[in-house]
Amino acid sequence: MERLKIHFLGAAGTVTGSKFYLETNEVKILVDCGMFQGNKELRIQNWEPLPIEVSQIDVVLLTHGHLDHCGYLPLLVKQGFQGSILGTAPTLEIAKIILEDSAKILEEEAERANKEGYSKHDPALPLFDQHDVVATLKLFKSIEEEESIGISPHCSVRFRYNGHIIGSTFIEIDLFGKKLVFSGDVGRLKDDLLDPPKRPQWADYLFVESTYGDRKHPEEDLETILRELIQRTIQRRGTLIIPSFAVERLQSLMYLLWKLYDRNKIPNIPIFVDSPMGINVLEVFGRFPKWHKLAPEEYHNMCNHVTLVSSYRETWETIDDPRPKIVIAGSGMVTGGRVLTYIKQLADMESTSILLVGYQAEGTRGRDLLEGAQELKMFGKYVLIKANVQHLESLSAHADQGELLHWLEGVDNVPEKVFLIHGETETMSIFKAKIEEVFGWHTHIPKLHETVEILL
């Protein structure tokens, strides 16, 4: 009998900070290495060293390249990790883009805080910097989807397509004859850009995301909502600001708006994409055509239909452009990035609309807007919100309850235990009850920093 200790170091009782440490005498694996986002209590944990021997970790396995799954990697390396970081080629490209962009933003925020004196720390320091990212990227090693990779004599891993974003996978770990399956973030059954997720056929221990485990995405008429918002923007000669995640969501929005224009459903209103990271991700779509559904002609037409904003000078030129316009800018939860500048300058005007797309975590400005906040704190000051705020949930890249249950239906055996991760507490309680009702599986909701011991 082999003992396995599973340390839930993130995405336990919360949606962010995915980190799951598997510890045996033979091999030590970290599945995902995400940064905490959202409220201050969570973000503070990014500054704390992990409560494990980081130098003992043999390998990190990345399900995908989102910040809450890879953003802690530079800190892991600073704490002594020297092993390999494995993921699919698109995942590692996305992670590289996100880490480089995050380091730049963190450095700029620290510099701004020191200059304007609004930080409690003197001096304010970035969580990590470009040098830390360079050291991290040297450890990246790409893995083919569906390829079985030996990690140690009694351990092999396989990365399998699961939609969500380009390169994203769930991970099957065969460990001493038992199969552990980590869902990563499960994608949608119907997606404009991506194929439906594959499903695991066997799982002795199953670790399942539950972001939307308590609900089904609404059947929204995206076309009508967008047409009405664009018409309102044109009539009021205003700006439609769409805070967007740079990976997948931004490209989906570009595709959706281009298709509406191509079918003569909306006029040729200027569309500005202000996300250096999002522009880099577009190039990843160009380099990995087998990982998405866009034909080459569609991809090029979609890119040519928008104006790509690269410099901060162009950001201000876009703000000053008097024409009615659409601006898609990062970040999706309004936690940082270029979108803050647009909201700071334009959100106090009734001619402005803000369209939130997808999940807004607790403690983010996006959640505050969703809940009707009349002012937001940015750069140490409060900004008045007079803009019309709307929300689209059906553009989410996360499977809803029905789609998660469909994903679980692919499992032929009865798992020894199911662990619910990557969800808010109430959501996971509802999803736990649903899984037990539908499948009768033993389901557990781990707490942050909980350790579970299993005999293999």
GROMACS .gro file of C-alpha atoms in nm:
model
  456
    1MET     CA    1   0.000   0.000   0.000
    2GLU     CA    2   0.123   0.345  -0.095
    3ARG     CA    3   0.017   0.656   0.093
    4LEU     CA    4  -0.088   0.961  -0.105
    5LYS     CA    5  -0.131   1.298   0.061
    6ILE     CA    6  -0.339   1.552  -0.129
    7HIS     CA    7  -0.285   1.912  -0.019
    8PHE     CA    8  -0.555   2.156  -0.129
    9LEU     CA    9  -0.349   2.474  -0.159
   10GLY     CA   10  -0.599   2.673  -0.369
   11ALA     CA   11  -0.936   2.664  -0.545
   12ALA     CA   12  -1.077   2.502  -0.231
   13GLY     CA   13  -1.378   2.689  -0.098
   14THR     CA   14  -1.305   2.954  -0.361
   15VAL     CA   15  -1.284   2.983  -0.738
   16THR     CA   16  -0.926   3.106  -0.771
   17GLY     CA   17  -0.570   3.004  -0.693
   18SER     CA   18  -0.581   2.644  -0.825
   19LYS     CA   19  -0.302   2.439  -0.663
   20PHE     CA   20  -0.323   2.070  -0.574
   21TYR     CA   21  -0.015   1.900  -0.432
   22LEU     CA   22   0.011   1.522  -0.459
   23GLU     CA   23   0.274   1.377  -0.227
   24THR     CA   24   0.401   1.018  -0.221
   25ASN     CA   25   0.739   0.870  -0.128
   26GLU     CA   26   0.813   0.813  -0.497
   27VAL     CA   27   0.686   1.126  -0.668
   28LYS     CA   28   0.559   1.473  -0.580
   29ILE     CA   29   0.332   1.654  -0.824
   30LEU     CA   30   0.168   1.997  -0.825
   31VAL     CA   31  -0.142   2.016  -1.042
   32ASP     CA   32  -0.184   2.379  -1.149
   33CYS     CA   33  -0.011   2.671  -0.981
   34GLY     CA   34  -0.259   2.956  -0.986
   35MET     CA   35  -0.270   3.302  -0.837
   36PHE     CA   36  -0.548   3.404  -0.599
   37GLN     CA   37  -0.776   3.678  -0.730
   38GLY     CA   38  -1.073   3.858  -0.579
   39ASN     CA   39  -1.100   3.991  -0.226
   40LYS     CA   40  -0.804   4.114  -0.023
   41GLU     CA   41  -0.808   3.818   0.215
   42LEU     CA   42  -0.743   3.588  -0.081
   43ARG     CA   43  -0.493   3.813  -0.260
   44ILE     CA   44  -0.279   3.841   0.054
   45GLN     CA   45  -0.213   3.467   0.028
   46ASN     CA   46  -0.021   3.526  -0.296
   47TRP     CA   47   0.250   3.683  -0.080
   48GLU     CA   48   0.277   3.382   0.150
   49PRO     CA   49   0.517   3.094   0.081
   50LEU     CA   50   0.348   2.759   0.021
   51PRO     CA   51   0.326   2.535   0.332
   52ILE     CA   52   0.516   2.254   0.157
   53GLU     CA   53   0.877   2.178   0.060
   54VAL     CA   54   0.868   2.347  -0.280
   55SER     CA   55   1.215   2.224  -0.376
   56GLN     CA   56   1.087   1.865  -0.344
   57ILE     CA   57   0.823   1.902  -0.617
   58ASP     CA   58   0.920   1.691  -0.920
   59VAL     CA   59   0.682   1.835  -1.176
   60VAL     CA   60   0.402   2.088  -1.225
   61LEU     CA   61   0.113   1.990  -1.453
   62LEU     CA   62  -0.088   2.278  -1.603
   63THR     CA   63  -0.447   2.219  -1.709
   64HIS     CA   64  -0.450   2.551  -1.895
   65GLY     CA   65  -0.296   2.897  -1.908
   66HIS     CA   66  -0.537   3.121  -1.714
   67LEU     CA   67  -0.383   3.333  -1.436
   68ASP     CA   68  -0.573   3.151  -1.161
   69HIS     CA   69  -0.412   2.826  -1.282
   70CYS     CA   70  -0.057   2.940  -1.370
   71GLY     CA   71   0.000   3.284  -1.215
   72TYR     CA   72   0.186   3.162  -0.904
   73LEU     CA   73   0.456   2.985  -1.108
   74PRO     CA   74   0.719   3.264  -1.080
   75LEU     CA   75   0.676   3.261  -0.703
   76LEU     CA   76   0.710   2.882  -0.698
   77VAL     CA   77   1.041   2.915  -0.882
   78LYS     CA   78   1.154   3.190  -0.642
   79GLN     CA   79   1.081   2.947  -0.356
   80GLY     CA   80   1.315   2.685  -0.500
   81PHE     CA   81   1.122   2.479  -0.757
   82GLN     CA   82   1.356   2.341  -1.025
   83GLY     CA   83   1.150   2.068  -1.193
   84SER     CA   84   0.961   2.068  -1.523
   85ILE     CA   85   0.638   2.256  -1.595
   86LEU     CA   86   0.428   2.046  -1.834
   87GLY     CA   87   0.133   2.152  -2.049
   88THR     CA   88   0.013   2.143  -2.408
   89ALA     CA   89   0.196   2.374  -2.651
   90PRO     CA   90  -0.091   2.629  -2.670
   91THR     CA   91  -0.126   2.625  -2.290
   92LEU     CA   92   0.241   2.709  -2.244
   93GLU     CA   93   0.216   2.985  -2.506
   94ILE     CA   94  -0.086   3.133  -2.326
   95ALA     CA   95   0.085   3.099  -1.987
   96LYS     CA   96   0.393   3.277  -2.124
   97ILE     CA   97   0.179   3.566  -2.251
   98ILE     CA   98  -0.016   3.593  -1.925
   99LEU     CA   99   0.290   3.576  -1.699
  100GLU     CA  100   0.483   3.834  -1.902
  101ASP     CA  101   0.183   4.067  -1.911
  102SER     CA  102   0.114   4.019  -1.539
  103ALA     CA  103   0.474   4.097  -1.447
  104LYS     CA  104   0.459   4.415  -1.650
  105ILE     CA  105   0.131   4.522  -1.487
  106LEU     CA  106   0.259   4.438  -1.138
  107GLU     CA  107   0.575   4.641  -1.197
  108GLU     CA  108   0.375   4.935  -1.334
  109GLU     CA  109   0.130   4.925  -1.041
  110ALA     CA  110   0.416   4.922  -0.789
  111GLU     CA  111   0.582   5.213  -0.968
  112ARG     CA  112   0.255   5.408  -0.976
  113ALA     CA  113   0.188   5.336  -0.607
  114ASN     CA  114   0.534   5.461  -0.513
  115LYS     CA  115   0.498   5.771  -0.729
  116GLU     CA  116   0.150   5.863  -0.602
  117GLY     CA  117   0.200   5.737  -0.248
  118TYR     CA  118  -0.120   5.536  -0.208
  119SER     CA  119   0.040   5.207  -0.098
  120LYS     CA  120   0.074   5.113   0.270
  121HIS     CA  121   0.414   4.965   0.185
  122ASP     CA  122   0.727   5.174   0.140
  123PRO     CA  123   0.843   5.095  -0.110
  124ALA     CA  124   0.564   4.905  -0.286
  125LEU     CA  125   0.708   4.598  -0.460
  126PRO     CA  126   0.564   4.383  -0.740
  127LEU     CA  127   0.456   4.030  -0.651
  128PHE     CA  128   0.699   3.911  -0.920
  129ASP     CA  129   0.885   4.076  -1.206
  130GLN     CA  130   1.007   4.007  -1.560
  131HIS     CA  131   1.326   3.838  -1.434
  132ASP     CA  132   1.118   3.590  -1.234
  133VAL     CA  133   0.913   3.510  -1.544
  134VAL     CA  134   1.225   3.451  -1.755
  135ALA     CA  135   1.349   3.198  -1.497
  136THR     CA  136   1.008   3.027  -1.500
  137LEU     CA  137   0.979   2.995  -1.878
  138LYS     CA  138   1.306   2.799  -1.889
  139LEU     CA  139   1.125   2.513  -1.711
  140PHE     CA  140   0.838   2.486  -1.964
  141LYS     CA  141   0.807   2.159  -2.155
  142SER     CA  142   0.522   2.099  -2.402
  143ILE     CA  143   0.327   1.773  -2.411
  144GLU     CA  144   0.109   1.634  -2.691
  145GLU     CA  145  -0.260   1.598  -2.615
  146GLU     CA  146  -0.352   1.231  -2.546
  147GLU     CA  147   0.016   1.131  -2.511
  148SER     CA  148   0.095   0.923  -2.201
  149ILE     CA  149   0.404   1.057  -2.023
  150GLY     CA  150   0.598   0.866  -1.756
  151ILE     CA  151   0.677   1.081  -1.451
  152SER     CA  152   0.819   0.809  -1.224
  153PRO     CA  153   0.823   0.425  -1.221
  154HIS     CA  154   0.463   0.406  -1.093
  155CYS     CA  155   0.322   0.731  -1.232
  156SER     CA  156   0.215   0.846  -1.578
  157VAL     CA  157   0.003   1.140  -1.691
  158ARG     CA  158  -0.217   1.221  -1.990
  159PHE     CA  159  -0.355   1.560  -2.100
  160ARG     CA  160  -0.697   1.546  -2.270
  161TYR     CA  161  -0.891   1.817  -2.456
  162ASN     CA  162  -1.167   1.986  -2.255
  163GLY     CA  163  -1.257   2.306  -2.443
  164HIS     CA  164  -1.273   2.617  -2.220
  165ILE     CA  165  -0.978   2.800  -2.380
  166ILE     CA  166  -0.727   2.713  -2.649
  167GLY     CA  167  -0.487   2.445  -2.525
  168SER     CA  168  -0.699   2.360  -2.219
  169THR     CA  169  -0.713   2.001  -2.090
  170PHE     CA  170  -0.820   1.782  -1.807
  171ILE     CA  171  -0.543   1.565  -1.665
  172GLU     CA  172  -0.546   1.192  -1.592
  173ILE     CA  173  -0.279   1.073  -1.349
  174ASP     CA  174  -0.216   0.700  -1.317
  175LEU     CA  175  -0.053   0.655  -0.979
  176PHE     CA  176   0.024   0.310  -0.835
  177GLY     CA  177  -0.265   0.160  -1.030
  178LYS     CA  178  -0.521   0.426  -0.938
  179LYS     CA  179  -0.646   0.693  -1.174
  180LEU     CA  180  -0.682   1.050  -1.047
  181VAL     CA  181  -0.864   1.290  -1.280
  182PHE     CA  182  -0.836   1.668  -1.249
  183SER     CA  183  -1.102   1.840  -1.457
  184GLY     CA  184  -0.929   2.175  -1.497
  185ASP     CA  185  -1.196   2.413  -1.621
  186VAL     CA  186  -1.451   2.228  -1.831
  187GLY     CA  187  -1.568   2.405  -2.147
  188ARG     CA  188  -1.908   2.439  -2.310
  189LEU     CA  189  -2.083   2.179  -2.524
  190LYS     CA  190  -2.159   2.447  -2.782
  191ASP     CA  191  -1.889   2.705  -2.847
  192ASP     CA  192  -1.827   2.926  -3.150
  193LEU     CA  193  -1.452   2.868  -3.139
  194LEU     CA  194  -1.391   2.535  -2.965
  195ASP     CA  195  -1.499   2.172  -2.993
  196PRO     CA  196  -1.696   2.004  -2.711
  197PRO     CA  197  -1.486   1.872  -2.421
  198LYS     CA  198  -1.373   1.511  -2.415
  199ARG     CA  199  -1.482   1.311  -2.111
  200PRO     CA  200  -1.296   1.075  -1.876
  201GLN     CA  201  -1.402   0.710  -1.896
  202TRP     CA  202  -1.255   0.604  -1.560
  203ALA     CA  203  -1.171   0.785  -1.239
  204ASP     CA  204  -1.088   0.637  -0.902
  205TYR     CA  205  -1.055   0.988  -0.758
  206LEU     CA  206  -1.216   1.280  -0.934
  207PHE     CA  207  -1.141   1.650  -0.881
  208VAL     CA  208  -1.414   1.854  -1.046
  209GLU     CA  209  -1.448   2.228  -1.097
  210SER     CA  210  -1.784   2.370  -0.989
  211THR     CA  211  -1.778   2.737  -1.092
  212TYR     CA  212  -2.135   2.713  -1.222
  213GLY     CA  213  -2.234   2.392  -1.044
  214ASP     CA  214  -2.546   2.552  -0.899
  215ARG     CA  215  -2.707   2.680  -1.218
  216LYS     CA  216  -2.763   2.653  -1.588
  217HIS     CA  217  -2.654   2.933  -1.816
  218PRO     CA  218  -2.955   3.136  -1.931
  219GLU     CA  219  -3.083   3.105  -2.284
  220GLU     CA  220  -2.990   3.460  -2.379
  221ASP     CA  221  -3.056   3.618  -2.716
  222LEU     CA  222  -2.701   3.740  -2.764
  223GLU     CA  223  -2.773   3.891  -3.102
  224THR     CA  224  -3.065   4.104  -2.978
  225ILE     CA  225  -2.882   4.216  -2.662
  226LEU     CA  226  -2.574   4.323  -2.857
  227ARG     CA  227  -2.778   4.493  -3.131
  228GLU     CA  228  -2.974   4.694  -2.872
  229LEU     CA  229  -2.660   4.795  -2.684
  230ILE     CA  230  -2.488   4.900  -3.006
  231GLN     CA  231  -2.795   5.094  -3.116
  232ARG     CA  232  -2.804   5.272  -2.778
  233THR     CA  233  -2.435   5.353  -2.812
  234ILE     CA  234  -2.485   5.500  -3.160
  235GLN     CA  235  -2.791   5.704  -3.058
  236ARG     CA  236  -2.612   5.854  -2.757
  237ARG     CA  237  -2.281   5.890  -2.941
  238GLY     CA  238  -2.121   5.704  -2.655
  239THR     CA  239  -1.890   5.413  -2.588
  240LEU     CA  240  -1.974   5.050  -2.523
  241ILE     CA  241  -1.699   4.916  -2.294
  242ILE     CA  242  -1.666   4.539  -2.274
  243PRO     CA  243  -1.420   4.426  -2.005
  244SER     CA  244  -1.290   4.095  -2.132
  245PHE     CA  245  -1.059   3.813  -2.044
  246ALA     CA  246  -0.777   3.819  -2.298
  247VAL     CA  247  -0.794   3.447  -2.363
  248GLU     CA  248  -1.094   3.305  -2.553
  249ARG     CA  249  -1.354   3.559  -2.436
  250LEU     CA  250  -1.194   3.841  -2.632
  251GLN     CA  251  -1.163   3.627  -2.944
  252SER     CA  252  -1.523   3.503  -2.903
  253LEU     CA  253  -1.647   3.863  -2.881
  254MET     CA  254  -1.448   3.959  -3.190
  255TYR     CA  255  -1.597   3.665  -3.378
  256LEU     CA  256  -1.952   3.739  -3.261
  257LEU     CA  257  -1.933   4.109  -3.356
  258TRP     CA  258  -1.774   4.031  -3.692
  259LYS     CA  259  -2.045   3.772  -3.773
  260LEU     CA  260  -2.319   4.025  -3.685
  261TYR     CA  261  -2.160   4.280  -3.918
  262ASP     CA  262  -2.099   4.021  -4.190
  263ARG     CA  263  -2.469   3.930  -4.184
  264ASN     CA  264  -2.573   4.299  -4.192
  265LYS     CA  265  -2.716   4.276  -3.839
  266ILE     CA  266  -2.518   4.575  -3.707
  267PRO     CA  267  -2.367   4.883  -3.877
  268ASN     CA  268  -1.994   4.923  -3.925
  269ILE     CA  269  -1.933   5.082  -3.584
  270PRO     CA  270  -1.561   5.116  -3.493
  271ILE     CA  271  -1.441   4.830  -3.273
  272PHE     CA  272  -1.120   4.878  -3.075
  273VAL     CA  273  -0.947   4.583  -2.912
  274ASP     CA  274  -0.721   4.724  -2.640
  275SER     CA  275  -0.545   4.429  -2.487
  276PRO     CA  276  -0.182   4.365  -2.572
  277MET     CA  277  -0.222   4.023  -2.415
  278GLY     CA  278  -0.539   3.954  -2.615
  279ILE     CA  279  -0.362   4.052  -2.937
  280ASN     CA  280  -0.082   3.807  -2.855
  281VAL     CA  281  -0.341   3.536  -2.790
  282LEU     CA  282  -0.487   3.603  -3.136
  283GLU     CA  283  -0.148   3.507  -3.277
  284VAL     CA  284  -0.165   3.179  -3.081
  285PHE     CA  285  -0.493   3.104  -3.260
  286GLY     CA  286  -0.310   3.165  -3.586
  287ARG     CA  287  -0.029   2.925  -3.493
  288PHE     CA  288  -0.246   2.640  -3.359
  289PRO     CA  289  -0.538   2.599  -3.606
  290LYS     CA  290  -0.604   2.238  -3.499
  291TRP     CA  291  -0.700   2.359  -3.150
  292HIS     CA  292  -1.001   2.567  -3.266
  293LYS     CA  293  -1.283   2.570  -3.523
  294LEU     CA  294  -1.207   2.892  -3.713
  295ALA     CA  295  -1.126   2.851  -4.081
  296PRO     CA  296  -0.821   3.055  -4.196
  297GLU     CA  297  -1.042   3.296  -4.394
  298GLU     CA  298  -1.272   3.353  -4.096
  299TYR     CA  299  -0.973   3.413  -3.871
  300HIS     CA  300  -0.824   3.677  -4.103
  301ASN     CA  301  -1.157   3.852  -4.170
  302MET     CA  302  -1.229   3.870  -3.797
  303CYS     CA  303  -0.888   4.022  -3.725
  304ASN     CA  304  -0.918   4.275  -4.008
  305HIS     CA  305  -1.260   4.393  -3.886
  306VAL     CA  306  -1.123   4.549  -3.565
  307THR     CA  307  -0.862   4.808  -3.475
  308LEU     CA  308  -0.592   4.661  -3.253
  309VAL     CA  309  -0.468   4.907  -2.991
  310SER     CA  310  -0.114   4.838  -2.880
  311SER     CA  311   0.033   5.146  -2.710
  312TYR     CA  312  -0.095   5.343  -2.413
  313ARG     CA  313  -0.087   5.652  -2.635
  314GLU     CA  314  -0.338   5.480  -2.865
  315THR     CA  315  -0.555   5.405  -2.560
  316TRP     CA  316  -0.592   5.780  -2.498
  317GLU     CA  317  -0.652   5.845  -2.867
  318THR     CA  318  -0.933   5.588  -2.853
  319ILE     CA  319  -1.085   5.753  -2.545
  320ASP     CA  320  -1.074   6.092  -2.720
  321ASP     CA  321  -1.222   5.955  -3.045
  322PRO     CA  322  -1.562   6.132  -3.065
  323ARG     CA  323  -1.729   5.860  -3.271
  324PRO     CA  324  -1.969   5.605  -3.118
  325LYS     CA  325  -1.752   5.299  -3.063
  326ILE     CA  326  -1.705   4.961  -2.902
  327VAL     CA  327  -1.399   4.901  -2.683
  328ILE     CA  328  -1.301   4.550  -2.578
  329ALA     CA  329  -1.028   4.569  -2.314
  330GLY     CA  330  -0.876   4.356  -2.039
  331SER     CA  331  -0.940   4.253  -1.773
  332GLY     CA  332  -1.263   4.053  -1.759
  333MET     CA  333  -1.334   4.112  -1.389
  334VAL     CA  334  -1.212   4.475  -1.402
  335THR     CA  335  -0.928   4.386  -1.166
  336GLY     CA  336  -0.655   4.556  -1.373
  337GLY     CA  337  -0.539   4.622  -1.725
  338ARG     CA  338  -0.638   4.881  -1.985
  339VAL     CA  339  -1.012   4.865  -1.912
  340LEU     CA  340  -0.954   5.058  -1.588
  341THR     CA  341  -0.844   5.364  -1.787
  342TYR     CA  342  -1.158   5.354  -2.002
  343ILE     CA  343  -1.387   5.315  -1.702
  344LYS     CA  344  -1.206   5.587  -1.509
  345GLN     CA  345  -1.247   5.832  -1.799
  346LEU     CA  346  -1.589   5.736  -1.938
  347ALA     CA  347  -1.800   5.559  -1.672
  348ASP     CA  348  -1.930   5.885  -1.523
  349MET     CA  349  -2.119   5.952  -1.851
  350GLU     CA  350  -2.472   5.824  -1.910
  351SER     CA  351  -2.385   5.774  -2.277
  352THR     CA  352  -2.145   5.496  -2.174
  353SER     CA  353  -2.249   5.131  -2.144
  354ILE     CA  354  -2.050   4.859  -1.971
  355LEU     CA  355  -2.116   4.500  -2.074
  356LEU     CA  356  -1.986   4.238  -1.831
  357VAL     CA  357  -1.940   3.897  -1.990
  358GLY     CA  358  -1.899   3.582  -1.784
  359TYR     CA  359  -1.815   3.510  -1.423
  360GLN     CA  360  -1.739   3.795  -1.180
  361ALA     CA  361  -1.564   3.668  -0.865
  362GLU     CA  362  -1.638   3.800  -0.518
  363GLY     CA  363  -1.428   4.102  -0.427
  364THR     CA  364  -1.366   4.215  -0.786
  365ARG     CA  365  -1.475   4.546  -0.938
  366GLY     CA  366  -1.673   4.347  -1.191
  367ARG     CA  367  -1.881   4.193  -0.912
  368ASP     CA  368  -1.927   4.541  -0.760
  369LEU     CA  369  -2.058   4.673  -1.094
  370LEU     CA  370  -2.284   4.370  -1.126
  371GLU     CA  371  -2.431   4.443  -0.783
  372GLY     CA  372  -2.506   4.806  -0.872
  373ALA     CA  373  -2.207   4.993  -0.730
  374GLN     CA  374  -2.234   5.366  -0.790
  375GLU     CA  375  -1.861   5.421  -0.753
  376LEU     CA  376  -1.544   5.216  -0.792
  377LYS     CA  377  -1.206   5.262  -0.632
  378MET     CA  378  -0.924   5.284  -0.887
  379PHE     CA  379  -0.565   5.395  -0.841
  380GLY     CA  380  -0.645   5.512  -0.489
  381LYS     CA  381  -0.943   5.728  -0.594
  382TYR     CA  382  -1.318   5.676  -0.634
  383VAL     CA  383  -1.478   5.692  -0.979
  384LEU     CA  384  -1.847   5.776  -1.017
  385ILE     CA  385  -2.049   5.521  -1.216
  386LYS     CA  386  -2.332   5.661  -1.428
  387ALA     CA  387  -2.285   5.413  -1.712
  388ASN     CA  388  -2.553   5.162  -1.805
  389VAL     CA  389  -2.427   4.822  -1.679
  390GLN     CA  390  -2.542   4.493  -1.829
  391HIS     CA  391  -2.433   4.133  -1.789
  392LEU     CA  392  -2.411   3.836  -2.025
  393GLU     CA  393  -2.372   3.493  -1.865
  394SER     CA  394  -2.417   3.273  -2.170
  395LEU     CA  395  -2.076   3.374  -2.310
  396SER     CA  396  -1.907   3.201  -2.018
  397ALA     CA  397  -1.629   2.960  -2.111
  398HIS     CA  398  -1.723   2.742  -1.811
  399ALA     CA  399  -1.964   2.451  -1.831
  400ASP     CA  400  -2.286   2.502  -1.636
  401GLN     CA  401  -2.445   2.245  -1.406
  402GLY     CA  402  -2.605   2.047  -1.689
  403GLU     CA  403  -2.283   2.043  -1.891
  404LEU     CA  404  -2.078   1.939  -1.587
  405LEU     CA  405  -2.319   1.652  -1.520
  406HIS     CA  406  -2.289   1.550  -1.886
  407TRP     CA  407  -1.909   1.551  -1.848
  408LEU     CA  408  -1.935   1.331  -1.538
  409GLU     CA  409  -2.168   1.087  -1.718
  410GLY     CA  410  -1.870   0.975  -1.927
  411VAL     CA  411  -1.721   0.801  -1.620
  412ASP     CA  412  -1.806   0.428  -1.638
  413ASN     CA  413  -1.707   0.330  -1.284
  414VAL     CA  414  -1.811   0.456  -0.942
  415PRO     CA  415  -1.529   0.680  -0.816
  416GLU     CA  416  -1.403   0.611  -0.465
  417LYS     CA  417  -1.440   0.982  -0.395
  418VAL     CA  418  -1.525   1.303  -0.579
  419PHE     CA  419  -1.368   1.630  -0.463
  420LEU     CA  420  -1.543   1.953  -0.556
  421ILE     CA  421  -1.303   2.238  -0.626
  422HIS     CA  422  -1.291   2.577  -0.799
  423GLY     CA  423  -1.625   2.710  -0.678
  424GLU     CA  424  -1.780   2.933  -0.415
  425THR     CA  425  -1.898   2.757  -0.100
  426GLU     CA  426  -2.273   2.779  -0.154
  427THR     CA  427  -2.237   2.680  -0.520
  428MET     CA  428  -2.040   2.369  -0.429
  429SER     CA  429  -2.293   2.266  -0.164
  430ILE     CA  430  -2.568   2.274  -0.426
  431PHE     CA  431  -2.356   2.086  -0.679
  432LYS     CA  432  -2.258   1.825  -0.418
  433ALA     CA  433  -2.625   1.752  -0.349
  434LYS     CA  434  -2.692   1.728  -0.724
  435ILE     CA  435  -2.408   1.480  -0.784
  436GLU     CA  436  -2.521   1.265  -0.493
  437GLU     CA  437  -2.880   1.276  -0.621
  438VAL     CA  438  -2.793   1.189  -0.983
  439PHE     CA  439  -2.499   0.948  -0.938
  440GLY     CA  440  -2.495   0.853  -0.571
  441TRP     CA  441  -2.121   0.923  -0.559
  442HIS     CA  442  -1.941   1.004  -0.233
  443THR     CA  443  -1.858   1.373  -0.268
  444HIS     CA  444  -1.639   1.595  -0.050
  445ILE     CA  445  -1.585   1.971  -0.043
  446PRO     CA  446  -1.228   2.031   0.081
  447LYS     CA  447  -1.134   2.343   0.272
  448LEU     CA  448  -0.838   2.562   0.183
  449HIS     CA  449  -0.511   2.405   0.313
  450GLU     CA  450  -0.691   2.081   0.400
  451THR     CA  451  -0.484   1.763   0.356
  452VAL     CA  452  -0.649   1.433   0.264
  453GLU     CA  453  -0.461   1.104   0.294
  454ILE     CA  454  -0.544   0.812   0.065
  455LEU     CA  455  -0.415   0.455   0.057
  456LEU     CA  456  -0.346   0.351  -0.303
   0.00000   0.00000   0.00000
